[in-house]
PDB file of C-alpha atoms in Angstrom:
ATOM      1  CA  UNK A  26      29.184   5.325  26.192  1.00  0.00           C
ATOM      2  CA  UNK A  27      30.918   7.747  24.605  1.00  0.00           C
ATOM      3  CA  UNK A  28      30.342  10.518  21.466  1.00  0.00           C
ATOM      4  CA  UNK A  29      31.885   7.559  19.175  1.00  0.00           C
ATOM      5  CA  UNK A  30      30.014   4.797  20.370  1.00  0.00           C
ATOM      6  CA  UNK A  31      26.751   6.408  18.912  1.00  0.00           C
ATOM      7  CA  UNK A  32      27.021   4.942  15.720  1.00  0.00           C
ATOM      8  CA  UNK A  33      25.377   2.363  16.837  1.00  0.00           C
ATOM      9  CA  UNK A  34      22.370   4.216  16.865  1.00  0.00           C
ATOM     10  CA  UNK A  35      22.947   5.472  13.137  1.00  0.00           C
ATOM     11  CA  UNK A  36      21.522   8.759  14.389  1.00  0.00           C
ATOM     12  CA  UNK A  37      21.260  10.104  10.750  1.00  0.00           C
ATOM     13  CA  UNK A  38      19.669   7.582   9.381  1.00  0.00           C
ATOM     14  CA  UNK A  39      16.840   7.430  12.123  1.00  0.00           C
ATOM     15  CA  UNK A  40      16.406  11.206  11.697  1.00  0.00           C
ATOM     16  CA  UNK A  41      15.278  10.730   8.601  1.00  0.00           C
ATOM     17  CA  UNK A  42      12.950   7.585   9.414  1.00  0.00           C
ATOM     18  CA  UNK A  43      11.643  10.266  12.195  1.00  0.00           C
ATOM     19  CA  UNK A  44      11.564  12.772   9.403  1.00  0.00           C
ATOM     20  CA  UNK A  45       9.480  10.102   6.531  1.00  0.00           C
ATOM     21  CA  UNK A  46       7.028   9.877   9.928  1.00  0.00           C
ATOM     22  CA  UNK A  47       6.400  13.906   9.936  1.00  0.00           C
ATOM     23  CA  UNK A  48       5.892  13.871   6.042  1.00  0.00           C
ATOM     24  CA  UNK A  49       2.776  11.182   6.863  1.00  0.00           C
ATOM     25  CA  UNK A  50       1.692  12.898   9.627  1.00  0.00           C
ATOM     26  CA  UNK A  51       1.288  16.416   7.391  1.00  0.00           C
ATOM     27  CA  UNK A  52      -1.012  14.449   5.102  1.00  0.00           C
ATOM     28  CA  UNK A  53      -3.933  14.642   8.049  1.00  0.00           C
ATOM     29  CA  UNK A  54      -5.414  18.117   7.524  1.00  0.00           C
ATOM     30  CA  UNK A  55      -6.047  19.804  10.949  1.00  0.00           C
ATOM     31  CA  UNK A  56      -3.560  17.371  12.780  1.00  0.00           C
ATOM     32  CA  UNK A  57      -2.459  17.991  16.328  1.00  0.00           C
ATOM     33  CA  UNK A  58       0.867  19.284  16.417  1.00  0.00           C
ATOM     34  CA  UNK A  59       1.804  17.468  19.648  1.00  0.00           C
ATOM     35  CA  UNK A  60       1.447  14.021  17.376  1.00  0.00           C
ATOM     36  CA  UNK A  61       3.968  15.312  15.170  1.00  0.00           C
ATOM     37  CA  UNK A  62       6.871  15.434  17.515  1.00  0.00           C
ATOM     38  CA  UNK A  63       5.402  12.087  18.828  1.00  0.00           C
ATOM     39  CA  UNK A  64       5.856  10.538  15.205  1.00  0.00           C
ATOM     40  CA  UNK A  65       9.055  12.351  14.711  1.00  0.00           C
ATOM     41  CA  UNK A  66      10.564  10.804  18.244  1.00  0.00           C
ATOM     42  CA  UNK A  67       8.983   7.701  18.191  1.00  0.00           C
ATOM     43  CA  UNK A  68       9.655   6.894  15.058  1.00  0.00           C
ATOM     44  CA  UNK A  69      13.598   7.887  14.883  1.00  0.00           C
ATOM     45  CA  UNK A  70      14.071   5.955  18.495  1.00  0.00           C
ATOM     46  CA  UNK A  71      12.495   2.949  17.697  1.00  0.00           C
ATOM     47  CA  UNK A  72      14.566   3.172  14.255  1.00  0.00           C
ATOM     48  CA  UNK A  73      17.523   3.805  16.724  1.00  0.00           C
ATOM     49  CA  UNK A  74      17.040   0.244  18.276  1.00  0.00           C
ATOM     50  CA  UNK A  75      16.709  -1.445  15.239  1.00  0.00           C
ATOM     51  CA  UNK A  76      20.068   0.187  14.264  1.00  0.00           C
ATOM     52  CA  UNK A  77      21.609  -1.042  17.096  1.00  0.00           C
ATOM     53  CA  UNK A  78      19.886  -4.836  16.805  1.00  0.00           C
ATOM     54  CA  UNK A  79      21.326  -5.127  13.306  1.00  0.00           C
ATOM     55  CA  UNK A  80      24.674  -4.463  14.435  1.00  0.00           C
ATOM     56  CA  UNK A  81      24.597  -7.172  16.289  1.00  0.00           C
ATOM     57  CA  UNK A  82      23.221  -9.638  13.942  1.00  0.00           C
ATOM     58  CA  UNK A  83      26.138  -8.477  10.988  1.00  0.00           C
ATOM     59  CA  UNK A  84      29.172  -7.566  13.835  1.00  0.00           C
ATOM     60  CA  UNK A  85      30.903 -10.316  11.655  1.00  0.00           C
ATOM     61  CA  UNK A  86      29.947  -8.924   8.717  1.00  0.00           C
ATOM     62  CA  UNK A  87      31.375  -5.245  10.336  1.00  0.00           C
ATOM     63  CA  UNK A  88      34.659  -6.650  11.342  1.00  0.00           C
ATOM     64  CA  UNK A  89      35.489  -7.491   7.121  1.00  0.00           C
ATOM     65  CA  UNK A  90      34.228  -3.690   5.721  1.00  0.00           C
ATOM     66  CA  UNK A  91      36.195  -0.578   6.088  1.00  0.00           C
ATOM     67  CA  UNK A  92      33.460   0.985   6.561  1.00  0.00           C
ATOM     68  CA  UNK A  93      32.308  -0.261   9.587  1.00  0.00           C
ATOM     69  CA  UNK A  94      35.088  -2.178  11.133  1.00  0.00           C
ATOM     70  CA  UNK A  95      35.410   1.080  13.761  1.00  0.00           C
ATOM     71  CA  UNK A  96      32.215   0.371  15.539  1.00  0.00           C
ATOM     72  CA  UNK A  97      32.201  -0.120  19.045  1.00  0.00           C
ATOM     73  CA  UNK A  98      31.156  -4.050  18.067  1.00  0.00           C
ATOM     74  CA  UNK A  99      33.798  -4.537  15.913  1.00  0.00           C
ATOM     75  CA  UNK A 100      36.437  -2.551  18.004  1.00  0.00           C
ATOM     76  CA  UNK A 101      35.383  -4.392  20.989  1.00  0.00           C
ATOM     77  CA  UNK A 102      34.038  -1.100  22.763  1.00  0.00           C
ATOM     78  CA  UNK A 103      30.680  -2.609  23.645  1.00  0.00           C
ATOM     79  CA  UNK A 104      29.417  -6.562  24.172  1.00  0.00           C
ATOM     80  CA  UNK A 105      26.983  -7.263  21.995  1.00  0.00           C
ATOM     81  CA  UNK A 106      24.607  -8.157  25.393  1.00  0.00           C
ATOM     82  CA  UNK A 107      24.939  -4.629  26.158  1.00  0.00           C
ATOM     83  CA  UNK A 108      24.274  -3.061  22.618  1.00  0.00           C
ATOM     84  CA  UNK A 109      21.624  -5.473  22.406  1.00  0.00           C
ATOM     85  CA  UNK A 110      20.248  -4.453  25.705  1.00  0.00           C
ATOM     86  CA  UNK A 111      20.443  -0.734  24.396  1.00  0.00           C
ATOM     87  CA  UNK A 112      18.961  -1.146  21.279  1.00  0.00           C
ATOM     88  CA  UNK A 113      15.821  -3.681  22.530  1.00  0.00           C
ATOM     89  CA  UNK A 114      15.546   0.262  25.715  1.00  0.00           C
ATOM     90  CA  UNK A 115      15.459   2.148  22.209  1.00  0.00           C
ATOM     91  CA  UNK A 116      12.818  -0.060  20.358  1.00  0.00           C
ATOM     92  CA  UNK A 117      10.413  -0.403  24.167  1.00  0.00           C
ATOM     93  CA  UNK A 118      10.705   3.509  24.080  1.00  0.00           C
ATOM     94  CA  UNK A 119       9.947   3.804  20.845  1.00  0.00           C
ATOM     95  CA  UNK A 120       6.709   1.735  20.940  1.00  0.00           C
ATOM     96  CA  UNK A 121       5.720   3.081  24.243  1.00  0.00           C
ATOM     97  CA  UNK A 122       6.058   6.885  23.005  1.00  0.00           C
ATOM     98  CA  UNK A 123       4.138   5.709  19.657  1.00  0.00           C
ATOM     99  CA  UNK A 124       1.473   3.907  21.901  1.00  0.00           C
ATOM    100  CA  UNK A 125       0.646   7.385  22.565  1.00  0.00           C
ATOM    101  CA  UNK A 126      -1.779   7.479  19.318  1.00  0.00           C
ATOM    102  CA  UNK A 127      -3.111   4.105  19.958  1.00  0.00           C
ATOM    103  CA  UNK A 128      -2.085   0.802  18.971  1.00  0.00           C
ATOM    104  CA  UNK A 129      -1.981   0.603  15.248  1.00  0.00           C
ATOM    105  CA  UNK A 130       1.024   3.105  15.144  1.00  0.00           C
ATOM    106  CA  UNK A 131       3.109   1.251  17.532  1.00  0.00           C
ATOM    107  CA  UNK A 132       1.636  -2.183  15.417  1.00  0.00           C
ATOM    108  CA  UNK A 133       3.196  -0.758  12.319  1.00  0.00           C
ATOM    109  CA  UNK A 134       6.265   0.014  13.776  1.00  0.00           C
ATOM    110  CA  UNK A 135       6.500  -3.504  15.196  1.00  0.00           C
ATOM    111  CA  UNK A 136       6.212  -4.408  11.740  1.00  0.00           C
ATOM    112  CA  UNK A 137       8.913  -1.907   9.998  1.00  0.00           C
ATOM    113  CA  UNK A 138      10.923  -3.749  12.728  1.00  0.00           C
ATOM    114  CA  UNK A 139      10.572  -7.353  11.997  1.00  0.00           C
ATOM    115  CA  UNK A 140      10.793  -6.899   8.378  1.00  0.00           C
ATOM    116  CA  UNK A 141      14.140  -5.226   8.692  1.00  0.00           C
ATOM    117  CA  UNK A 142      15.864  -7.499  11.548  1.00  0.00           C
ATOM    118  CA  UNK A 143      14.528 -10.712  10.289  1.00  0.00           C
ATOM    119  CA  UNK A 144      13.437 -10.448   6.644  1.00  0.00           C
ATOM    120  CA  UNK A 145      16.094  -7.907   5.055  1.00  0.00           C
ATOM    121  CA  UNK A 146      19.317  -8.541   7.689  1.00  0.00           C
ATOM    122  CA  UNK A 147      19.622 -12.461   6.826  1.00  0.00           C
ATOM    123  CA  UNK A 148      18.220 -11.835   3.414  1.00  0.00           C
ATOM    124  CA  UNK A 149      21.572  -9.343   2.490  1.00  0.00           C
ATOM    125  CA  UNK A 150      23.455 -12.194   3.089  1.00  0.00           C
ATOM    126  CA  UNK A 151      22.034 -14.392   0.563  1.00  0.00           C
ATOM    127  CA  UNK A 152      20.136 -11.906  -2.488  1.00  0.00           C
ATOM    128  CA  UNK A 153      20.888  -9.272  -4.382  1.00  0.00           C
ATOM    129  CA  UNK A 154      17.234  -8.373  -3.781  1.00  0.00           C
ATOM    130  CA  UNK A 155      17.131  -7.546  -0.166  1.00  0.00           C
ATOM    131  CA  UNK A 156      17.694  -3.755  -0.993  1.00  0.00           C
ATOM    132  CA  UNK A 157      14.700  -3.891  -2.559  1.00  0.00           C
ATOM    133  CA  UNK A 158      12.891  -6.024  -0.038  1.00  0.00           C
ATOM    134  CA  UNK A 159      14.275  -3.802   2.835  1.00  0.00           C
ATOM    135  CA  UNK A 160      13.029  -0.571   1.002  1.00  0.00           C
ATOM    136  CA  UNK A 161       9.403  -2.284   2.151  1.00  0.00           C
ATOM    137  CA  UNK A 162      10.547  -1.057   6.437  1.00  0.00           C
ATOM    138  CA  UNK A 163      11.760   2.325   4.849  1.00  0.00           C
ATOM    139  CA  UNK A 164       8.075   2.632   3.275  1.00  0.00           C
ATOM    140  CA  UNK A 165       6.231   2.380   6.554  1.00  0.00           C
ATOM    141  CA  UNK A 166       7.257   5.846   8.558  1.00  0.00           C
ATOM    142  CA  UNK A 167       5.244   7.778   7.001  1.00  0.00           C
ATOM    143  CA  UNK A 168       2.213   5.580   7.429  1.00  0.00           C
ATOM    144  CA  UNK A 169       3.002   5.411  11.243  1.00  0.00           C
ATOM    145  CA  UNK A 170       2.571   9.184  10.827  1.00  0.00           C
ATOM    146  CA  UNK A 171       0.018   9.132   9.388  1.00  0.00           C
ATOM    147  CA  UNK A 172      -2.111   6.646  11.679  1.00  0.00           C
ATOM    148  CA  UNK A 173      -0.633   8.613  14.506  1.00  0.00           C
ATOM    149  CA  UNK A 174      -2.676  11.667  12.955  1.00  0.00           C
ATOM    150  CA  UNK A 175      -5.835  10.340  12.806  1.00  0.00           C
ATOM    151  CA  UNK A 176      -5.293   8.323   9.404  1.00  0.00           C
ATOM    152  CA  UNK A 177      -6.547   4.999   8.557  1.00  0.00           C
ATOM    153  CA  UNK A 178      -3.712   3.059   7.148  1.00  0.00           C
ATOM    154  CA  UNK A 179      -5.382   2.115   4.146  1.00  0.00           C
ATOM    155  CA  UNK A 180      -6.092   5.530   2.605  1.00  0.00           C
ATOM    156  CA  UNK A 181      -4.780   5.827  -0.591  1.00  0.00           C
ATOM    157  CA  UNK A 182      -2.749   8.849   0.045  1.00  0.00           C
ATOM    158  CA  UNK A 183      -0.467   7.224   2.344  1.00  0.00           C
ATOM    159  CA  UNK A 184      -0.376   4.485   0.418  1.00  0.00           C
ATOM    160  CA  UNK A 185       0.770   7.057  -2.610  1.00  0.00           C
ATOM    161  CA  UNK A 186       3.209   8.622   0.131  1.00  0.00           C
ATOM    162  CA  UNK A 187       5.073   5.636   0.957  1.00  0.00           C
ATOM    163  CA  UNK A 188       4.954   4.383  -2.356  1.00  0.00           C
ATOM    164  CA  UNK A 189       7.209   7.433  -3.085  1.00  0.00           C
ATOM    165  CA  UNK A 190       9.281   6.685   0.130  1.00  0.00           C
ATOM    166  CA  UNK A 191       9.918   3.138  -1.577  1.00  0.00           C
ATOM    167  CA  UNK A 192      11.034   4.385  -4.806  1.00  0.00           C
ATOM    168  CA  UNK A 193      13.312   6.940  -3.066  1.00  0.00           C
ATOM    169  CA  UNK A 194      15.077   4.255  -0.985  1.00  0.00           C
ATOM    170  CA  UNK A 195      15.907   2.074  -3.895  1.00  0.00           C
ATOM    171  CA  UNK A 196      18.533   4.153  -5.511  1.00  0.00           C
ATOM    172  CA  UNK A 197      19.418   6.095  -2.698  1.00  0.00           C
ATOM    173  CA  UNK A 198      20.498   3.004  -1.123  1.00  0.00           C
ATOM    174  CA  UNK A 199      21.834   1.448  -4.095  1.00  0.00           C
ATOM    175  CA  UNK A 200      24.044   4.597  -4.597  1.00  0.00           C
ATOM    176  CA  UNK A 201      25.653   4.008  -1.226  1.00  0.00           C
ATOM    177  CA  UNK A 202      25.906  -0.055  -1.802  1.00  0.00           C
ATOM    178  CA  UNK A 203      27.901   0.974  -5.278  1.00  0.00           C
ATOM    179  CA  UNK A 204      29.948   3.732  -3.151  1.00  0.00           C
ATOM    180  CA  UNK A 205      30.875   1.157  -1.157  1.00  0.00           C
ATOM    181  CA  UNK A 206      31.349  -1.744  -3.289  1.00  0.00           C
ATOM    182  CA  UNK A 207      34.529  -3.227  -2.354  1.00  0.00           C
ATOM    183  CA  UNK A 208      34.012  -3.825   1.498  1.00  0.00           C
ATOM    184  CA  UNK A 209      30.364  -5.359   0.378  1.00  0.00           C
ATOM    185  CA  UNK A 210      32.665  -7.800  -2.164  1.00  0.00           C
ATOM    186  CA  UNK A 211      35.456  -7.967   0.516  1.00  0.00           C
ATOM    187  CA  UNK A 212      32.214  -9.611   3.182  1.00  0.00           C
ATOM    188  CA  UNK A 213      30.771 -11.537   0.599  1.00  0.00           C
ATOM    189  CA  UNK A 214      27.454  -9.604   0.642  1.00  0.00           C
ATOM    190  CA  UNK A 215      25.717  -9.849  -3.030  1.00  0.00           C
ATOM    191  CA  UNK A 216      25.574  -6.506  -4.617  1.00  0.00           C
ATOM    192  CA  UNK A 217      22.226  -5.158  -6.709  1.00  0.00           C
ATOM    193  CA  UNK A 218      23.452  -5.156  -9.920  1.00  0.00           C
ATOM    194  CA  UNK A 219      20.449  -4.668 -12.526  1.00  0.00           C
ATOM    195  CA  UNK A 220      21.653  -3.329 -15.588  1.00  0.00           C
ATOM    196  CA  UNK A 221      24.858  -4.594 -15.432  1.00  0.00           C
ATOM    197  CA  UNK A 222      24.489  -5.693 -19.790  1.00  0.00           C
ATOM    198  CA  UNK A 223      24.134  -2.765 -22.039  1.00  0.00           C
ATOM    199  CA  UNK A 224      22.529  -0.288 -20.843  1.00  0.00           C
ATOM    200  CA  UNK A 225      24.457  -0.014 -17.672  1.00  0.00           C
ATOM    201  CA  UNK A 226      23.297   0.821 -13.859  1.00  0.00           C
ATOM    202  CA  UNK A 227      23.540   4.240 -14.613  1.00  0.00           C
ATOM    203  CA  UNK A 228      20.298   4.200 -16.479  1.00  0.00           C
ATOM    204  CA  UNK A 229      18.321   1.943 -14.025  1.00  0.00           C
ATOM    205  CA  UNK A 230      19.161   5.265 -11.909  1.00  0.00           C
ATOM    206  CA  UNK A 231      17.924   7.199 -13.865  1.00  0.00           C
ATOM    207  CA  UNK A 232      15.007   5.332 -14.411  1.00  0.00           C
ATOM    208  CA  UNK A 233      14.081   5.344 -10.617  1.00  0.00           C
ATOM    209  CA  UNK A 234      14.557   9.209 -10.160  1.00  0.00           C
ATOM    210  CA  UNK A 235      12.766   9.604 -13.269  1.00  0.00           C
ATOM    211  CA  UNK A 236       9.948   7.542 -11.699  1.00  0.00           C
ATOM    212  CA  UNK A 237      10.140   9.246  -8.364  1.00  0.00           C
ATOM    213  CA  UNK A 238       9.501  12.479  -9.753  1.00  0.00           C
ATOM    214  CA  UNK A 239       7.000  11.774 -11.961  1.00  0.00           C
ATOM    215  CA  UNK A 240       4.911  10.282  -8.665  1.00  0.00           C
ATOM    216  CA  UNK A 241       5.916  13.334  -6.906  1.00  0.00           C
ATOM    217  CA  UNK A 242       4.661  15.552 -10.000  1.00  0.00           C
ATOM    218  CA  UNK A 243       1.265  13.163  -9.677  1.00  0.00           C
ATOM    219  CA  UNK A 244       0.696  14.782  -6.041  1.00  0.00           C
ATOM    220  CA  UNK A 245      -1.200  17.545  -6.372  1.00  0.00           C
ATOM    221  CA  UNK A 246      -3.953  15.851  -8.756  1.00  0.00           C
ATOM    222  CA  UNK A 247      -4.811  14.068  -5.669  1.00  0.00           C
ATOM    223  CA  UNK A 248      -5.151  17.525  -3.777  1.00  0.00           C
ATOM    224  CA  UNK A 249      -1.967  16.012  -1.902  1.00  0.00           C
ATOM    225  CA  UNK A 250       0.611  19.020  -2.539  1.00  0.00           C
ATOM    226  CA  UNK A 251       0.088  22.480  -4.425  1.00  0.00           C
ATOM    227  CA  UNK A 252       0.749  22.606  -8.183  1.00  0.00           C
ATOM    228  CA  UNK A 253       3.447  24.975  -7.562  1.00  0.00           C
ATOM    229  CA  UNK A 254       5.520  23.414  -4.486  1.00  0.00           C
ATOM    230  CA  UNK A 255       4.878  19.623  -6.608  1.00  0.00           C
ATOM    231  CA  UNK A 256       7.568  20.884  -9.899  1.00  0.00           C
ATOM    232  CA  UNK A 257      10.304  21.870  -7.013  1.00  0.00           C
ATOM    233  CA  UNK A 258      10.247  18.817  -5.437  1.00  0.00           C
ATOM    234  CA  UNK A 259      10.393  16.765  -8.324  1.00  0.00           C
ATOM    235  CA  UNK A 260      13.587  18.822  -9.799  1.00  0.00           C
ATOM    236  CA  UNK A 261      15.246  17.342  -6.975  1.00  0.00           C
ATOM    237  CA  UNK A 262      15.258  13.391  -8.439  1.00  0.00           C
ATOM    238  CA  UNK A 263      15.142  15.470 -12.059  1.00  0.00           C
ATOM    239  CA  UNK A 264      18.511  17.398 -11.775  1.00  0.00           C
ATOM    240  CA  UNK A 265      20.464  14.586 -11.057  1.00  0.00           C
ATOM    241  CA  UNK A 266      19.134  12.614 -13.817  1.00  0.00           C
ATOM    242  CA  UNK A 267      21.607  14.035 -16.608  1.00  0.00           C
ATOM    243  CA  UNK A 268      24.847  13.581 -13.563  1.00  0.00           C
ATOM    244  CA  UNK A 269      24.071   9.841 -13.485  1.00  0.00           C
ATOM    245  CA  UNK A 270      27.771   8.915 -13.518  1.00  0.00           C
ATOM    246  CA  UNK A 271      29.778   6.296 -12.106  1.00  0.00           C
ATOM    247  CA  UNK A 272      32.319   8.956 -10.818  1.00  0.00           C
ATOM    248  CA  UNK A 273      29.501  11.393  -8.978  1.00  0.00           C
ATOM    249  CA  UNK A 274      27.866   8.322  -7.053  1.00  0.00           C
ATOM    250  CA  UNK A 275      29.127  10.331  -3.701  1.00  0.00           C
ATOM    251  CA  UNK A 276      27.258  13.245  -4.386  1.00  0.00           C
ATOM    252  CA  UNK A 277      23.950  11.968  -5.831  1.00  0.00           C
ATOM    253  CA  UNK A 278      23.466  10.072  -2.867  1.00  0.00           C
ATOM    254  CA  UNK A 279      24.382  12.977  -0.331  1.00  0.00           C
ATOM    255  CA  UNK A 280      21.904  14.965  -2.641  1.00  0.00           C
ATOM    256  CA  UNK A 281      19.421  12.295  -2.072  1.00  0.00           C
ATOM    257  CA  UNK A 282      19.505  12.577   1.488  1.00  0.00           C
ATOM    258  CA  UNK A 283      17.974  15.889   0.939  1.00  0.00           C
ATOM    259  CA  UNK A 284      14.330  14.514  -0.267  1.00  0.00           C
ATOM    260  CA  UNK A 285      12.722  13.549   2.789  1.00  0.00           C
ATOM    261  CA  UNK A 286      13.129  16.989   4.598  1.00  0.00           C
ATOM    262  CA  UNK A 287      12.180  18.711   1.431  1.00  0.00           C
ATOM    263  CA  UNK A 288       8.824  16.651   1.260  1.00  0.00           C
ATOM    264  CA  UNK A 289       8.015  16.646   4.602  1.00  0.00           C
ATOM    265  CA  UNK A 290       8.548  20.351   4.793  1.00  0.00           C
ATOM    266  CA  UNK A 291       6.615  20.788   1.420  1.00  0.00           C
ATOM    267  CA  UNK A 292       3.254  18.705   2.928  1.00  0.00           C
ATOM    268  CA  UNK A 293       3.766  20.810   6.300  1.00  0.00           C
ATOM    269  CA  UNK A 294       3.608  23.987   3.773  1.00  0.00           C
ATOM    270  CA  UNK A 295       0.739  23.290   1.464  1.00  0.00           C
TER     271      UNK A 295
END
């Protein structure tokens, strides 16, 4: 396999599954911090295999988009029995390394699994609403985290934590569906459009960053983040508020990208 072939693997984007994971597993006070480079791995491997599983499912759906017609599916570099054997070794090592804290972690990210391969992947096809149902996989890392700390799944906290996980996937995701809005049209895969009267998507962005800061801002009432780190954080969904543009969709979701390495580092901080 070579350097190019990795895309399969969408290393960035499972870096920052691995990365949600850490920001749970800082929640736990006194946590061990051999679990945290256990949620950090397991986590971004096993969302490495489902990367690679999904590819196969949409490889027809790869072949139409700009985008993604240079994957080693598409190009013919790897059969899918062979990507599909890699990612199924990427999702086993995943679970086994996050077996390591027991079985609900591994559990939950058996779950995060089969709600992104077989709820959101066919669902993309049909609904407009399967970036917001697939935001529901994104939520989970930080509650496998969390579990693998110690945590009972249940806690509120968490529960507040990957609530604010969910609303940050929802226009950070929609950002790159609008950047990218001809090769979804071009593979006939329905685009989230709310707002698409008078008031215009822009301010259905604005409306979710507004709402992710404000739960960001609602932290440290629940002893959850300092007062002072809380108002940083929360300029980060805040100061691209007033940029909400059709024209700077590129760089609010590159700045996006930034917000769960800032709050995991912020929770490993307080």
């Amino acid at each position: 396999m070579t350097r190019q072939d990795l895309v399969l693997f969408r290393p960035r984007l499972a870096l920052l599954n691995g990365i949600a994971a850490v920001a749970g597993h800082a929640l736990v006070p006194d946590a061990a911090h051999a679990t945290l480079w256990v949620a950090l791995a397991g986590v971004a491997i096993l969302a490495a295999g489902g990367s690679a599983l999904n590819q196969v499912l949409e490889r027809d759906l790869d072949r139409l988009m700009e985008r993604t017609r240079q994957r080693p599916l598409p190009r013919g570099d790897l059969s899918p029995a062979m990507a599909t054997a890699l990612g199924c070794a990427c999702i086993g090592a995943g679970l086994l390394v996050l077996a390591a804290g027991g079985p609900v972690p591994p559990l939950l990210g058996a779950v995060a699994l089969a709600w992104y391969l077989a709820v959101y992947t066919p669902l993309k096809r049909r609904t407009s609403l399967a970036l917001a149902i697939g935001a529901v996989s994104g939520a989970l890392p930080p509650v496998i985290g969390w579990t693998l700390a110690g945590g009972a799944p249940g806690d509120y906290r968490i529960i507040l934590l990957a609530g604010i996980f969910f609303l940050w996937q929802v226009p950070h995701f929609w950002l790159f569906q609008r950047r990218h809005a001809d090769d979804y049209r071009r593979a006939g895969i329905p685009l989230f459009t709310p707002g698409a009267g008078r008031l215009g998507p822009s301010f259905h962005v604005r409306l979710w960053l507004g709402a992710l800061a404000a739960s960001v801002l609602l932290l440290p009432a629940f002893g959850l983040m300092g007062p002072r780190m809380a108002p940083w954080i929360a300029a980060v969904p805040l100061l691209l508020i007033p940029v909400c543009r059709p024209r700077s969709e590129a760089t609010l979701f590159s700045c996006l990208n930034a917000f769960p390495p800032l709050m995991a580092l912020a929770l490993l901080l307080r």
